[in-house]
Amino acid sequence: MIYKEQIAHDKAIAYTQATFLRELEKANKDPHHIITSPVDEVDLFNHTYAKAFELFLKQSDRY
């Protein structure tokens, strides 16, 4: 990983860990997307991480 990617990764992990329970609760409020298995939880975590990584990587281009 290059320096910008490492920083984006670190920020995305921190963001995902801080917001995961809120995202899980929000997903479970939708009856069509109830998280019922650990695999679904991992998928939600990965999705949240991927979106956060993309955002933080784009932000790093401004520095």
Backbone as ProteinMPNN parsed JSONL, in Angstrom:
{"seq_chain_A": "MIYKEQIAHDKAIAYTQATFLRELEKANKDPHHIITSPVDEVDLFNHTYAKAFELFLKQSDRY", "coords_chain_A": {"N_chain_A": [[0.835, -1.184, 0.0], [0.434, 2.236, -0.715], [1.342, 5.344, 0.864], [-0.915, 7.16, 1.028], [-3.016, 5.376, 0.654], [-2.704, 3.747, 2.887], [-3.305, 5.484, 4.991], [-5.96, 6.094, 4.326], [-7.03, 3.533, 4.616], [-6.623, 3.071, 7.398], [-8.256, 5.1, 8.487], [-10.728, 4.294, 7.438], [-11.116, 1.795, 8.661], [-11.27, 2.607, 11.36], [-13.543, 4.276, 11.23], [-15.495, 2.42, 10.386], [-15.515, 0.591, 12.51], [-16.432, 2.292, 14.503], [-18.993, 2.952, 13.646], [-20.378, 0.638, 13.084], [-22.294, -0.779, 14.694], [-24.457, 0.981, 14.671], [-25.047, 0.977, 11.92], [-25.766, -1.698, 11.641], [-28.056, -1.828, 13.247], [-29.671, -0.048, 11.817], [-29.921, -1.473, 9.389], [-31.351, -3.674, 10.271], [-33.82, -2.61, 10.786], [-35.163, -2.49, 8.436], [-37.408, -4.632, 7.044], [-36.797, -6.233, 4.86], [-34.109, -6.56, 4.799], [-32.992, -7.806, 7.04], [-30.446, -8.658, 9.247], [-29.285, -11.759, 9.883], [-27.337, -13.648, 10.187], [-23.88, -14.426, 10.978], [-22.314, -14.196, 8.681], [-23.733, -12.374, 7.137], [-23.379, -10.151, 8.751], [-20.633, -9.745, 8.48], [-20.549, -9.167, 5.758], [-21.951, -6.717, 5.777], [-20.18, -5.198, 7.337], [-17.916, -5.237, 5.641], [-18.961, -3.915, 3.403], [-19.526, -1.373, 4.481], [-16.921, -0.634, 5.214], [-15.662, -0.59, 2.664], [-16.995, 1.516, 1.344], [-16.305, 3.632, 3.051], [-13.497, 3.587, 2.82], [-13.186, 4.264, 0.126], [-14.227, 6.877, 0.17], [-12.423, 8.183, 1.977], [-10.037, 7.852, 0.597], [-10.486, 9.369, -1.694], [-10.688, 11.853, -0.45], [-8.06, 12.172, 0.353], [-6.758, 12.915, -1.921], [-7.05, 15.596, -2.076], [-5.136, 16.7, -0.489]], "CA_chain_A": [[0.0, 0.0, 0.0], [1.147, 3.496, -0.66], [1.064, 6.114, 2.073], [-2.294, 7.66, 1.019], [-3.908, 4.23, 0.824], [-2.593, 3.283, 4.274], [-4.062, 6.429, 5.814], [-7.377, 5.868, 4.013], [-7.377, 2.248, 5.236], [-6.702, 3.263, 8.849], [-9.453, 5.892, 8.766], [-11.906, 3.493, 7.107], [-11.277, 0.801, 9.733], [-11.749, 3.314, 12.552], [-14.914, 4.698, 10.967], [-16.356, 1.244, 10.331], [-15.653, 0.079, 13.87], [-17.214, 3.244, 15.293], [-20.37, 3.089, 13.178], [-20.931, -0.652, 12.69], [-23.52, -1.131, 15.423], [-25.526, 1.839, 14.155], [-25.396, 0.461, 10.598], [-26.445, -2.971, 11.85], [-29.402, -1.5, 13.739], [-30.404, 0.543, 10.694], [-30.233, -2.544, 8.445], [-32.354, -4.558, 10.85], [-35.121, -1.947, 10.791], [-35.778, -2.778, 7.14], [-37.775, -6.053, 7.096], [-36.254, -6.96, 3.718], [-32.659, -6.66, 4.926], [-32.645, -8.177, 8.409], [-29.181, -9.38, 9.373], [-29.577, -12.906, 10.737], [-26.203, -14.573, 10.315], [-22.567, -13.779, 11.061], [-21.837, -13.891, 7.325], [-24.389, -11.121, 6.767], [-22.715, -9.094, 9.513], [-19.336, -9.517, 7.828], [-20.845, -8.474, 4.499], [-22.277, -5.332, 6.107], [-18.928, -4.568, 7.76], [-17.095, -5.042, 4.443], [-19.591, -2.884, 2.573], [-19.297, -0.09, 5.149], [-15.492, -0.353, 5.082], [-15.346, -0.266, 1.272], [-17.505, 2.867, 1.072], [-15.494, 4.571, 3.832], [-12.166, 3.619, 2.213], [-13.314, 5.029, -1.113], [-14.394, 8.28, 0.556], [-11.196, 8.715, 2.557], [-9.02, 7.896, -0.453], [-10.799, 10.559, -2.504], [-10.339, 13.022, 0.36], [-6.602, 12.304, 0.432], [-6.303, 13.554, -3.156], [-7.109, 17.045, -1.877], [-4.01, 17.166, 0.332]], "C_chain_A": [[0.874, 1.24, 0.0], [0.644, 4.278, 0.545], [-0.388, 6.591, 2.128], [-3.288, 6.522, 1.235], [-3.884, 3.723, 2.257], [-3.391, 4.194, 5.201], [-5.565, 6.24, 5.583], [-7.855, 4.571, 4.651], [-7.564, 2.413, 6.745], [-7.956, 4.046, 9.235], [-10.721, 5.084, 8.508], [-12.163, 2.424, 8.173], [-11.833, 1.474, 10.983], [-13.209, 3.731, 12.387], [-15.874, 3.51, 11.018], [-16.57, 0.661, 11.72], [-16.546, 0.992, 14.713], [-18.688, 3.267, 14.899], [-21.059, 1.754, 12.899], [-22.237, -0.982, 13.405], [-24.701, -0.286, 14.963], [-25.986, 1.351, 12.785], [-26.154, -0.861, 10.703], [-27.883, -2.741, 12.314], [-30.265, -0.932, 12.611], [-30.812, -0.536, 9.687], [-31.343, -3.442, 8.976], [-33.732, -3.91, 10.959], [-35.876, -2.185, 9.488], [-36.115, -4.27, 7.1], [-37.226, -6.88, 5.931], [-34.745, -7.183, 3.823], [-32.22, -7.019, 6.34], [-31.381, -9.04, 8.4], [-29.402, -10.523, 10.359], [-28.399, -13.848, 10.923], [-24.895, -13.79, 10.414], [-22.013, -13.4, 9.686], [-22.462, -12.581, 6.836], [-23.759, -9.936, 7.496], [-21.373, -8.739, 8.883], [-19.533, -8.777, 6.507], [-21.16, -7.004, 4.742], [-21.02, -4.568, 6.522], [-18.066, -4.259, 6.539], [-17.656, -3.953, 3.545], [-19.335, -1.495, 3.17], [-17.83, 0.319, 5.021], [-15.159, 0.108, 3.665], [-15.799, 1.147, 0.918], [-16.659, 3.908, 1.803], [-14.088, 4.696, 3.224], [-12.184, 4.468, 0.947], [-13.416, 6.529, -0.811], [-13.082, 8.876, 1.069], [-10.064, 8.766, 1.538], [-9.25, 9.1, -1.357], [-10.425, 11.828, -1.75], [-8.832, 13.243, 0.388], [-6.042, 12.969, -0.83], [-6.301, 15.08, -3.03], [-5.92, 17.577, -1.089], [-2.739, 17.259, -0.496]], "O_chain_A": [[1.924, 1.278, 0.641], [-0.356, 3.914, 1.165], [-1.038, 6.446, 3.164], [-4.291, 6.695, 1.928], [-4.916, 3.315, 2.79], [-4.079, 3.713, 6.101], [-6.346, 6.227, 6.534], [-8.968, 4.514, 5.173], [-8.555, 1.944, 7.304], [-8.639, 3.695, 10.197], [-11.682, 5.176, 9.271], [-13.312, 2.181, 8.541], [-12.769, 0.962, 11.597], [-14.015, 3.558, 13.301], [-16.941, 3.593, 11.626], [-17.687, 0.277, 12.068], [-17.325, 0.514, 15.538], [-19.543, 3.57, 15.731], [-22.227, 1.746, 12.51], [-23.192, -1.424, 12.766], [-25.823, -0.784, 14.874], [-27.186, 1.314, 12.514], [-27.082, -1.109, 9.933], [-28.811, -3.386, 11.826], [-31.434, -1.287, 12.469], [-31.935, -0.514, 9.184], [-32.182, -3.916, 8.21], [-34.717, -4.607, 11.203], [-37.103, -2.088, 9.454], [-35.205, -5.099, 7.121], [-37.195, -8.108, 6.013], [-34.17, -7.917, 3.02], [-31.164, -6.569, 6.785], [-31.269, -10.01, 7.65], [-29.675, -10.286, 11.536], [-28.468, -14.761, 11.745], [-24.816, -12.638, 9.988], [-21.32, -12.392, 9.552], [-21.79, -11.772, 6.195], [-23.621, -8.852, 6.93], [-21.025, -7.564, 8.769], [-18.772, -7.866, 6.18], [-20.692, -6.138, 4.003], [-20.818, -3.426, 6.109], [-17.544, -3.152, 6.411], [-16.902, -3.155, 2.988], [-18.974, -0.561, 2.454], [-17.529, 1.482, 4.751], [-14.446, 1.096, 3.489], [-15.066, 1.891, 0.266], [-16.333, 4.951, 1.236], [-13.554, 5.801, 3.128], [-11.295, 5.292, 0.729], [-12.765, 7.346, -1.463], [-12.681, 9.957, 0.637], [-9.211, 9.649, 1.616], [-8.296, 9.776, -1.741], [-9.904, 12.773, -2.341], [-8.377, 14.386, 0.441], [-4.948, 13.531, -0.791], [-5.626, 15.769, -3.795], [-5.718, 18.79, -1.029], [-1.688, 17.634, 0.025]]}, "name": "protein", "num_of_chains": 1, "seq": "MIYKEQIAHDKAIAYTQATFLRELEKANKDPHHIITSPVDEVDLFNHTYAKAFELFLKQSDRY"}
